[in-house]
C-alpha cells in the first residue's frame, strides 16, 4: 500500500478570464493584444480626472454566457464597486469590480466524477502592465503599458471543493474549454487572457474544519497550477509535521525553480475599502434578456462529447480527444462525416495523419489543416471501397496535404490504384517463395506468423499497391496447398 499522507489538501480557484470584446469595458478603446505600448488608451482607461465610464453591453452579454454555462444564477441587478489599492499599473488608484452584489452566484462544473461548486462570477476591469526591464541591461526603470487597462474580465471563484493538484489543474482546463467554446475568451494563456489564483490549505484526513490557506497568485498554465500546488502542499505538510502553523499569506510561483515564494503576509494584506461605484448605475438585466442568452448558448463540450459517443459510436477516449484535446478537431470531424466518411475512419485519420501533419507544420489546431474535410472524406472512401491500400493512402495523404488535388486525381495520375491483377500477384508470390526456402520450411513446420515476413516482401515488390489480405491468401495457398 502507498504511504498515506495524514493531511488532505483543500483547494479553491479564482480564475480571471479576459472577454473577447472588440472594445474595452468602460470606453471605446480597442481590446487587443500586442499593439505598441500605450496606443489603445483614452482619458477613461487612463483614469484622467472627469472622464466617465460607460458599460460595454457586449461584455455583459459575454459574462452572462459564461455564468449560465457554469450553471450559475444570474442576478437581475448587480452592483459595480471600487476596489481601492495603489499600484503603478492601476491608473485610477482603484479597480472597478463587483463585490457584495456580483453578477452571478451558485453554479457548478462537473469534472468527470466530481462536481465543483462555483461560488460566484463577477465582472471587472483588467489593470495595465508593468515592464521591469528597459532596452539596456543598465536600465533600471520600470515602464508602464496601459493598453490592457480596462480590458473586460470575469472572475470565476470556485468553492473549496477540490482535493488534489491534479483535480485543480483539470478544473482550470475544463473552465478554459468552456469559455473558449462559448466564444467569450480566446484561451491564450501565454498572452495572459486566462490566469488562475490557487488557494490551498491542509487538514488532518477525516477532519471537517478547514486549515489556514495560502493563495498562489497569477498562474498562467495548467502544468504550473499542478506544479505550484504540489509544491505548496508538500511545503505546508512539512510545516505542519514540524508542529508549526501555516501562515496565511499570498505567494508567487517561480516556474524556473518550481517553488512558491512568499509575496505578502496577512499583516500586509490589502484593505480594499470597497464601496459602490458612484459613476455607474446598478447593472440591470431583465429575466427575458437572461433567458434569450440561455437560448443562444452553443452545445458545450460535455454535451458534445456525449453526443459523439451516442450518435457516432465513438469511444469515450476518441470523443475526448476530438472535443477537448485537439483544438478544432471536433468541427473537422463532423464535417468529414457529413461529407460521407464513416465516423471511426474519420476519427482515426484526424487523430493519426492529420494530427501528425499539423504537428510537423508547428500547430495543433485542426482548423489550420491544408486538407479540407471533403477531400479527407474522398480519401477515406477510396480506402473503404478497396481502391487503394492503407499504405498507399498514407502516400496519397502526403500529396494531398501539399496540393489541392483530390485523392482520386492523385491515384489516377500516379497509377496508385490497388493491383488486382491475379497473374501478376501469383508471379510475385512464386518469386518470393523461391527466394526464401527457409521461411517456407518454417511455415510448413507450423510457424504461421512467418507468413507476415513474406507478405511484406510481396507488398514491397508492388510498391504497397497490393491488397495484403489477398497476398496472404495466395501465399498460404501456394505454401500449404489447398
Ligand atoms: P478570501 O477572503 O481570502 O478572499 P474567500 O473565502 O473569498 O477567501 O475564498 C477565495 C478562494 O479561496 C475561493 O476559491 C475559496 O474556495 C478558496 N478557499 C477559501 N477557504 C479555503 C481554505 N481554507 N482552503 C483552501 N481554499 C479555500
Ligand atoms: Zn480607453
Ligand atoms: Mg475573496
Coordinates of C-alpha atoms and ligand atoms in Angstrom, one line a residue:
X1 CA 0.0 0.0 0.0
X2 CA 1.2 3.5 -0.8
X3 CA 2.2 5.7 2.1
X4 CA -0.8 7.7 3.2
X5 CA -0.3 11.4 4.0
X6 CA -2.0 12.3 7.3
X7 CA -3.2 15.5 5.6
X8 CA -5.9 16.2 3.0
X9 CA -5.5 19.2 0.6
X10 CA -8.4 21.6 0.2
X11 CA -8.2 23.8 -2.9
X12 CA -10.3 26.6 -4.4
X13 CA -9.6 28.5 -7.6
X14 CA -10.1 32.1 -8.6
X15 CA -9.9 32.4 -12.4
X16 CA -9.6 35.6 -14.4
X17 CA -10.8 35.4 -18.0
X18 CA -10.5 38.3 -20.4
X19 CA -13.6 38.8 -22.6
X20 CA -13.1 38.8 -26.3
X21 CA -15.0 42.0 -27.0
X22 CA -14.0 44.5 -29.7
X23 CA -13.6 47.3 -27.2
X24 CA -12.8 47.8 -23.5
X25 CA -15.3 47.5 -20.7
X26 CA -15.8 51.2 -20.0
X27 CA -14.5 53.1 -23.1
X28 CA -14.3 52.7 -26.8
X29 CA -10.6 51.8 -26.9
X30 CA -9.7 48.6 -28.8
X31 CA -9.4 45.4 -26.8
X32 CA -6.5 43.6 -28.4
X33 CA -3.2 42.0 -27.5
X34 CA 0.2 43.1 -28.9
X35 CA -0.4 46.7 -30.0
X36 CA 2.5 49.1 -29.5
X37 CA 2.5 50.3 -25.8
X38 CA 0.0 52.9 -24.8
X39 CA -1.7 53.2 -28.3
X40 CA -5.0 51.8 -27.2
X41 CA -5.7 54.3 -24.4
X42 CA -8.0 57.3 -23.7
X43 CA -8.9 59.5 -20.8
X44 CA -11.3 56.9 -19.4
X45 CA -8.9 53.9 -19.2
X46 CA -6.1 56.2 -18.2
X47 CA -8.2 57.5 -15.3
X48 CA -7.9 61.1 -16.2
X49 CA -10.0 63.5 -14.0
X50 CA -13.5 64.0 -15.2
X51 CA -13.7 61.0 -17.6
X52 CA -16.7 58.8 -17.0
X53 CA -17.1 55.1 -17.6
X54 CA -19.9 53.7 -19.9
X55 CA -20.5 50.0 -19.6
X56 CA -20.0 47.8 -22.7
X57 CA -23.2 45.8 -23.3
X58 CA -21.3 43.1 -25.2
X59 CA -19.1 42.5 -22.1
X60 CA -22.2 42.0 -20.0
X61 CA -23.6 39.5 -22.6
X62 CA -20.4 37.5 -22.6
X63 CA -20.2 37.4 -18.8
X64 CA -23.8 36.2 -18.7
X65 CA -23.0 33.5 -21.2
X66 CA -20.1 32.2 -19.1
X67 CA -22.2 32.4 -15.9
X68 CA -25.1 30.4 -17.4
X69 CA -22.7 27.8 -18.8
X70 CA -21.4 27.4 -15.3
X71 CA -24.9 26.8 -14.1
X72 CA -25.0 30.0 -12.0
X73 CA -28.0 32.1 -11.1
X74 CA -27.6 35.4 -12.9
X75 CA -29.0 38.3 -10.9
X76 CA -31.2 40.8 -12.5
X77 CA -29.5 43.5 -10.5
X78 CA -25.8 43.6 -9.7
X79 CA -23.6 46.5 -8.5
X80 CA -20.2 47.7 -9.5
X81 CA -17.8 48.6 -6.7
X82 CA -14.5 50.4 -6.3
X83 CA -11.7 48.2 -5.1
X84 CA -9.0 50.6 -3.8
X85 CA -5.3 49.9 -3.9
X86 CA -2.2 51.6 -5.1
X87 CA -0.2 50.0 -7.8
X88 CA 1.6 51.8 -10.7
X89 CA -0.3 49.8 -13.3
X90 CA -3.7 50.9 -11.9
X91 CA -4.2 54.4 -13.2
X92 CA -7.3 55.4 -11.1
X93 CA -5.9 54.1 -7.8
X94 CA -8.9 51.7 -7.8
X95 CA -10.3 48.9 -10.0
X96 CA -13.9 48.9 -10.9
X97 CA -15.1 45.4 -9.9
X98 CA -18.1 43.8 -8.2
X99 CA -18.2 43.0 -4.5
X100 CA -21.2 42.1 -2.4
X101 CA -23.6 42.0 -5.3
X102 CA -21.9 40.1 -8.1
X103 CA -23.5 39.3 -11.5
X104 CA -23.9 35.6 -10.8
X105 CA -23.7 33.1 -7.9
X106 CA -24.3 29.5 -7.0
X107 CA -23.2 27.4 -10.0
X108 CA -21.2 24.2 -10.6
X109 CA -19.0 22.4 -13.1
X110 CA -18.6 18.7 -13.5
X111 CA -15.1 17.1 -13.6
X112 CA -15.7 13.6 -14.7
X113 CA -16.8 12.1 -11.4
X114 CA -16.8 15.1 -9.1
X115 CA -18.9 18.3 -9.0
X116 CA -17.1 21.5 -8.1
X117 CA -19.2 24.4 -6.8
X118 CA -18.9 27.9 -8.4
X119 CA -19.3 30.4 -5.7
X120 CA -19.6 33.5 -7.9
X121 CA -18.8 35.1 -11.2
X122 CA -18.4 38.8 -11.3
X123 CA -17.3 41.5 -13.9
X124 CA -14.3 43.8 -13.5
X125 CA -11.7 45.7 -15.5
X126 CA -8.1 44.5 -16.1
X127 CA -5.1 46.6 -15.0
X128 CA -2.2 47.8 -17.1
X129 CA 1.1 46.1 -17.3
X130 CA 4.4 47.0 -15.6
X131 CA 7.5 46.1 -17.6
X132 CA 10.5 45.8 -15.3
X133 CA 13.2 45.8 -18.0
X134 CA 14.4 48.5 -20.3
X135 CA 16.2 48.3 -23.5
X136 CA 19.7 48.1 -21.9
X137 CA 20.9 45.9 -19.0
X138 CA 21.9 49.1 -17.2
X139 CA 18.3 50.4 -17.5
X140 CA 16.7 50.0 -14.1
X141 CA 13.5 51.9 -14.9
X142 CA 10.0 50.4 -14.8
X143 CA 7.8 51.0 -17.9
X144 CA 4.0 51.1 -17.9
X145 CA 1.8 49.9 -20.7
X146 CA -1.9 50.8 -20.3
X147 CA -3.3 49.0 -23.3
X148 CA -4.6 46.3 -21.0
X149 CA -6.1 48.7 -18.6
X150 CA -9.9 48.5 -18.9
X151 CA -10.0 45.2 -20.8
X152 CA -13.1 43.4 -19.6
X153 CA -12.7 40.4 -17.2
X154 CA -14.8 37.9 -15.5
X155 CA -13.5 36.5 -12.2
X156 CA -14.8 33.0 -11.6
X157 CA -14.5 31.8 -8.0
X158 CA -14.9 28.1 -7.1
X159 CA -15.9 26.6 -3.8
X160 CA -13.0 24.9 -1.8
X161 CA -14.2 21.6 -3.3
X162 CA -11.0 20.4 -5.0
X163 CA -8.9 17.8 -3.2
X164 CA -5.7 17.4 -5.3
X165 CA -3.4 19.4 -7.5
X166 CA -4.3 17.2 -10.5
X167 CA -8.1 17.9 -10.0
X168 CA -7.4 21.6 -9.7
X169 CA -5.5 21.6 -13.0
X170 CA -8.3 19.6 -14.5
X171 CA -10.8 22.1 -13.2
X172 CA -8.9 25.0 -14.7
X173 CA -8.7 23.1 -18.0
X174 CA -12.5 22.5 -18.0
X175 CA -13.2 26.1 -17.3
X176 CA -10.9 27.2 -20.1
X177 CA -12.6 24.7 -22.6
X178 CA -15.9 26.1 -21.6
X179 CA -15.2 29.8 -22.0
X180 CA -13.4 29.1 -25.3
X181 CA -16.3 27.0 -26.6
X182 CA -18.6 29.9 -25.7
X183 CA -16.5 32.3 -27.8
X184 CA -16.1 34.6 -24.8
X185 CA -12.4 34.0 -24.2
X186 CA -9.5 33.1 -26.6
X187 CA -7.9 30.6 -24.2
X188 CA -4.5 32.1 -24.8
X189 CA -2.7 31.7 -21.5
X190 CA 0.7 32.8 -22.8
X191 CA -0.8 36.2 -23.6
X192 CA -2.4 36.3 -20.2
X193 CA -6.0 36.0 -21.4
X194 CA -6.7 33.4 -18.7
X195 CA -5.0 33.4 -15.3
X196 CA -5.6 31.4 -12.1
X197 CA -5.1 32.1 -8.4
X198 CA -4.9 28.8 -6.5
X199 CA -5.9 28.7 -2.8
X200 CA -4.8 25.7 -0.8
X201 CA -4.9 24.5 2.8
X202 CA -4.3 21.2 4.5
X203 CA -6.4 19.5 7.2
X204 CA -6.0 16.2 9.1
X205 CA -7.5 13.5 6.9
X206 CA -11.1 12.9 8.1
X207 CA -11.4 16.4 9.7
X208 CA -14.3 18.6 8.7
X209 CA -12.8 22.0 9.6
X210 CA -10.5 23.8 7.1
X211 CA -6.9 24.7 7.8
X212 CA -5.2 28.0 7.1
X213 CA -4.9 28.7 3.4
X214 CA -2.2 30.3 1.2
X215 CA -3.0 31.8 -2.1
X216 CA -0.7 31.4 -5.1
X217 CA -1.3 34.3 -7.5
X218 CA -1.4 34.6 -11.2
X219 CA -0.5 31.2 -12.6
X220 CA -0.7 31.0 -16.3
X221 CA -0.6 27.3 -17.4
X222 CA -2.3 24.1 -16.4
X223 CA 1.0 22.5 -15.7
X224 CA 2.1 25.3 -13.4
X225 CA -1.1 25.1 -11.5
X226 CA -0.4 21.4 -10.8
X227 CA 3.3 22.1 -10.0
X228 CA 2.7 25.1 -7.8
X229 CA 0.0 23.2 -5.8
X230 CA 2.1 20.1 -5.4
X231 CA 5.0 22.2 -4.1
X232 CA 2.7 24.1 -1.8
X233 CA 1.0 21.0 -0.4
X234 CA 4.4 19.5 0.4
X235 CA 5.6 22.7 1.9
X236 CA 2.6 23.0 4.2
X237 CA 2.7 19.3 5.1
X238 CA 6.4 19.7 6.2
X239 CA 5.5 22.8 8.2
X240 CA 2.6 21.0 10.0
X241 CA 4.6 17.9 10.6
X242 CA 7.2 20.1 12.4
X243 CA 4.4 21.3 14.6
X244 CA 4.4 24.8 13.0
X245 CA 1.4 26.7 11.9
X246 CA 0.9 27.6 8.2
X247 CA 1.0 31.4 7.8
X248 CA -1.9 32.9 5.9
X249 CA -0.2 34.6 3.0
X250 CA -0.1 35.3 -0.7
X251 CA 2.6 33.5 -2.6
X252 CA 4.1 33.6 -6.1
X253 CA 5.1 30.5 -8.2
X254 CA 8.6 30.7 -9.7
X255 CA 8.3 28.3 -12.6
X256 CA 12.1 28.2 -13.2
X257 CA 12.7 26.9 -9.7
X258 CA 9.4 25.0 -9.4
X259 CA 8.9 26.7 -6.0
X260 CA 6.4 29.1 -4.4
X261 CA 7.7 32.2 -2.6
X262 CA 6.1 34.5 -0.1
X263 CA 4.9 37.7 -1.6
X264 CA 3.0 39.2 1.3
X265 CA 1.7 38.1 4.7
X266 CA -1.6 38.6 6.4
X267 CA -0.3 41.9 8.0
X268 CA 0.4 43.4 4.6
X269 CA -2.9 42.2 3.2
X270 CA -4.8 45.0 1.4
X271 CA -7.8 46.6 2.8
X272 CA -9.6 47.4 -0.4
X273 CA -12.2 49.7 1.2
X274 CA -14.8 48.6 -1.3
X275 CA -17.7 51.0 -1.9
X276 CA -20.4 51.2 -4.7
X277 CA -19.1 52.9 -7.8
X278 CA -20.7 56.3 -7.9
X279 CA -20.1 56.8 -11.6
X280 CA -22.1 53.8 -12.8
X281 CA -25.7 52.9 -12.2
X282 CA -26.6 49.4 -11.0
X283 CA -26.3 46.8 -13.7
X284 CA -29.9 45.7 -14.5
X285 CA -30.6 42.8 -16.8
X286 CA -34.1 41.6 -17.4
X287 CA -35.1 38.0 -16.9
X288 CA -36.1 37.9 -20.6
X289 CA -32.7 39.1 -21.7
X290 CA -31.0 36.4 -19.5
X291 CA -33.3 33.8 -21.0
X292 CA -32.6 34.9 -24.5
X293 CA -28.8 34.4 -23.8
X294 CA -29.6 31.0 -22.3
X295 CA -31.4 30.0 -25.5
X296 CA -28.4 31.1 -27.6
X297 CA -25.8 29.1 -25.8
X298 CA -23.9 26.7 -28.2
X299 CA -23.5 23.0 -27.5
X300 CA -21.0 22.8 -24.7
X301 CA -18.0 20.3 -24.6
X302 CA -19.6 17.9 -22.1
X303 CA -22.7 17.5 -24.2
X304 CA -20.8 17.3 -27.4
X305 CA -18.6 14.5 -26.0
X306 CA -21.7 12.6 -25.0
X307 CA -23.2 13.1 -28.4
X308 CA -20.0 11.9 -30.2
X309 CA -20.3 8.6 -28.2
X310 CA -24.1 8.2 -28.6
X311 CA -24.7 9.2 -32.2
X312 CA -21.4 8.4 -33.9
X313 CA -20.5 5.3 -31.8
X314 CA -17.0 6.7 -30.9
X315 CA -15.2 5.5 -27.7
X316 CA -15.2 7.9 -24.8
X317 CA -11.5 8.3 -25.4
X318 CA -11.9 9.3 -29.0
X319 CA -14.6 11.7 -28.2
X320 CA -12.5 13.3 -25.5
X321 CA -9.5 13.7 -27.9
X322 CA -11.6 15.3 -30.6
X323 CA -13.7 17.6 -28.4
X324 CA -11.1 18.6 -25.8
X325 CA -7.5 17.7 -26.6
X326 CA -7.2 18.7 -30.3
X327 CA -8.4 22.2 -31.0
X328 CA -10.7 22.5 -34.0
X329 CA -10.8 18.7 -34.4
X330 CA -14.5 18.2 -33.4
X331 CA -15.7 20.5 -36.2
X332 CA -13.3 19.0 -38.6
X333 CA -14.6 15.5 -37.7
X334 CA -18.2 16.4 -38.1
X335 CA -17.6 18.0 -41.5
X336 CA -15.7 14.9 -42.6
X337 CA -18.5 12.6 -41.6
X338 CA -21.0 15.0 -43.2
X339 CA -19.0 14.6 -46.4
X340 CA -19.6 10.8 -46.3
X341 CA -16.8 9.2 -44.3
X342 CA -17.5 6.7 -41.6
X343 CA -17.1 8.1 -38.1
X344 CA -14.5 5.6 -36.9
X345 CA -12.3 6.1 -40.0
X346 CA -12.7 9.9 -39.8
X347 CA -11.7 9.9 -36.1
X348 CA -8.7 7.6 -36.8
X349 CA -7.4 9.8 -39.7
X350 CA -7.8 13.0 -37.8
X351 CA -6.1 11.7 -34.7
X352 CA -3.4 10.0 -36.8
X353 CA -2.2 11.5 -40.1
X354 CA -3.9 14.9 -39.7
X355 CA -2.6 15.4 -36.2
X356 CA 0.9 14.4 -37.3
X357 CA 0.9 16.6 -40.3
X358 CA -0.3 19.6 -38.2
X359 CA 2.5 18.9 -35.7
X360 CA 5.0 18.9 -38.5
X361 CA 3.6 22.3 -39.5
X362 CA 4.1 23.5 -36.0
X363 CA 0.4 23.7 -34.9
X364 CA -2.2 21.7 -33.1
X365 CA -5.3 23.4 -34.5
X366 CA -7.2 21.3 -37.0
X367 CA -8.6 24.5 -38.5
X368 CA -5.1 25.0 -39.9
X369 CA -5.2 21.7 -41.9
X370 CA -4.3 22.2 -45.5
X371 CA -6.7 19.4 -46.5
X372 CA -10.4 20.0 -46.3
X373 CA -12.8 17.6 -44.6
X374 CA -14.4 16.9 -48.0
X375 CA -11.0 15.9 -49.5
X376 CA -10.3 13.7 -46.5
X377 CA -13.6 12.0 -46.9
X378 CA -12.8 11.4 -50.5
X379 CA -9.5 9.6 -49.5
X380 CA -11.3 7.6 -46.8
X381 CA -13.9 6.5 -49.5
X382 CA -11.2 5.1 -51.7
X383 CA -9.7 3.0 -48.9
X384 CA -13.1 1.8 -47.8
X385 CA -14.0 0.8 -51.4
X386 CA -10.7 -1.1 -51.5
X387 CA -9.5 1.0 -54.4
X388 CA -6.2 1.7 -52.5
X389 CA -4.5 0.1 -49.6
X390 CA -3.9 1.8 -46.3
X391 CA -0.2 2.1 -47.0
X392 CA -0.9 3.8 -50.4
X393 CA -3.5 6.0 -48.7
X394 CA -0.8 7.5 -46.5
X395 CA 1.3 8.4 -49.5
X396 CA -1.8 9.9 -51.2
X397 CA -2.5 11.9 -48.0
X398 CA 1.0 13.4 -48.1
X399 CA 0.4 14.5 -51.7
X400 CA -3.0 16.0 -50.8
X401 CA -1.5 17.9 -47.8
X402 CA 0.8 19.8 -50.1
X403 CA -1.6 20.3 -53.0
X404 CA -5.3 20.9 -53.6
X405 CA -5.8 17.8 -55.6
X406 CA -8.4 15.2 -54.7
X407 CA -7.4 11.7 -53.7
X408 CA -8.9 10.2 -56.8
X409 CA -7.0 12.6 -59.0
X410 CA -3.7 11.7 -57.3
X411 CA -4.4 8.0 -57.6
X412 CA -5.3 8.3 -61.3
X413 CA -2.3 10.5 -62.1
X414 CA 0.2 8.4 -60.3
X415 CA -1.1 4.9 -61.0
X416 CA -1.6 4.1 -57.3
X417 CA -4.8 2.1 -57.6
X418 CA -4.6 -1.3 -55.9
X419 CA -3.2 -4.1 -58.0
X420 CA -6.0 -6.6 -58.8
X421 CA -4.0 -8.4 -61.5
X422 CA -4.1 -12.0 -60.2
X423 CA -1.5 -13.3 -62.7
X424 CA 1.0 -10.6 -61.6
X425 CA 0.4 -11.3 -57.9
X426 CA 0.8 -15.0 -58.4
X427 CA 4.1 -14.5 -60.2
X428 CA 5.4 -12.3 -57.4
X429 CA 4.3 -14.8 -54.8
X430 CA 6.1 -17.5 -56.7
X431 CA 9.3 -15.5 -56.8
X432 CA 9.3 -14.7 -53.1
X433 CA 8.7 -18.4 -52.2
X434 CA 11.5 -19.5 -54.5
X435 CA 13.9 -16.9 -52.9
X436 CA 13.1 -17.8 -49.3
X437 CA 13.1 -21.6 -48.9
X438 CA 14.0 -21.3 -45.1
X439 CA 10.9 -19.2 -44.4
X440 CA 8.7 -21.6 -46.4
X441 CA 10.0 -24.6 -44.4
X442 CA 9.3 -22.7 -41.1
X443 CA 5.7 -22.0 -42.1
X444 CA 5.2 -25.7 -43.1
X445 CA 6.6 -26.7 -39.7
X446 CA 3.8 -24.7 -38.1
X447 CA 5.3 -21.2 -37.6
X448 CA 2.4 -19.4 -39.4
X449 CA 3.4 -15.9 -38.3
X450 CA 6.5 -16.1 -40.6
X451 CA 4.0 -15.6 -43.4
X452 CA 3.9 -11.9 -42.4
X453 CA 7.5 -11.5 -43.5
X454 CA 6.8 -13.0 -47.0
X455 CA 3.6 -10.8 -47.3
X456 CA 5.8 -7.8 -46.6
X457 CA 8.2 -8.7 -49.4
X458 CA 5.4 -9.1 -51.9
X459 CA 3.9 -5.8 -50.8
X460 CA 7.3 -4.1 -51.2
X461 CA 7.6 -5.6 -54.7
X462 CA 4.3 -3.9 -55.6
X463 CA 5.2 -0.6 -54.1
X464 CA 2.5 -1.2 -51.4
X465 CA -0.3 -1.4 -54.0
X466 CA -1.4 -5.0 -53.5
X467 CA -4.2 -5.9 -51.1
X468 CA -2.2 -7.5 -48.2
X469 CA -5.1 -9.9 -47.3
X470 CA -5.1 -11.1 -50.9
X471 CA -1.4 -11.6 -50.9
X472 CA -1.5 -13.5 -47.6
X473 CA -4.2 -15.9 -49.0
X474 CA -2.2 -16.5 -52.2
X475 CA 1.0 -17.2 -50.1
X476 CA -0.8 -19.6 -47.7
X477 CA -2.4 -21.5 -50.6
X478 CA 0.9 -21.8 -52.5
X479 CA 2.8 -23.0 -49.4
X480 CA 0.3 -25.2 -47.7
X481 CA -1.7 -26.3 -50.7
X482 CA -5.4 -26.1 -50.8
Ligands
LIG1 P1 -10.5 35.4 0.9 O1 -11.5 36.1 1.9 O2 -9.2 35.1 1.3 O3 -10.6 36.1 -0.5 P2 -12.6 33.6 0.0 O4 -13.4 32.9 1.1 O5 -13.1 34.7 -0.8 O6 -11.2 34.0 0.7 O7 -12.1 32.4 -1.0 C1 -11.2 32.7 -2.0 C2 -10.9 31.3 -2.6 O8 -10.2 30.5 -1.7 C3 -12.1 30.5 -3.1 O9 -11.8 29.9 -4.3 C4 -12.3 29.5 -2.0 O10 -12.9 28.3 -2.5 C5 -10.9 29.3 -1.5 N1 -10.8 28.9 -0.1 C6 -11.4 29.5 0.9 N2 -11.1 29.0 2.1 C7 -10.2 28.0 1.8 C8 -9.4 27.1 2.6 N3 -9.5 27.0 3.9 N4 -8.6 26.2 1.9 C9 -8.5 26.3 0.6 N5 -9.2 27.1 -0.2 C10 -10.0 28.0 0.4
LIG2 ZN1 -9.9 53.9 -23.2
LIG3 MG1 -12.4 36.6 -1.6

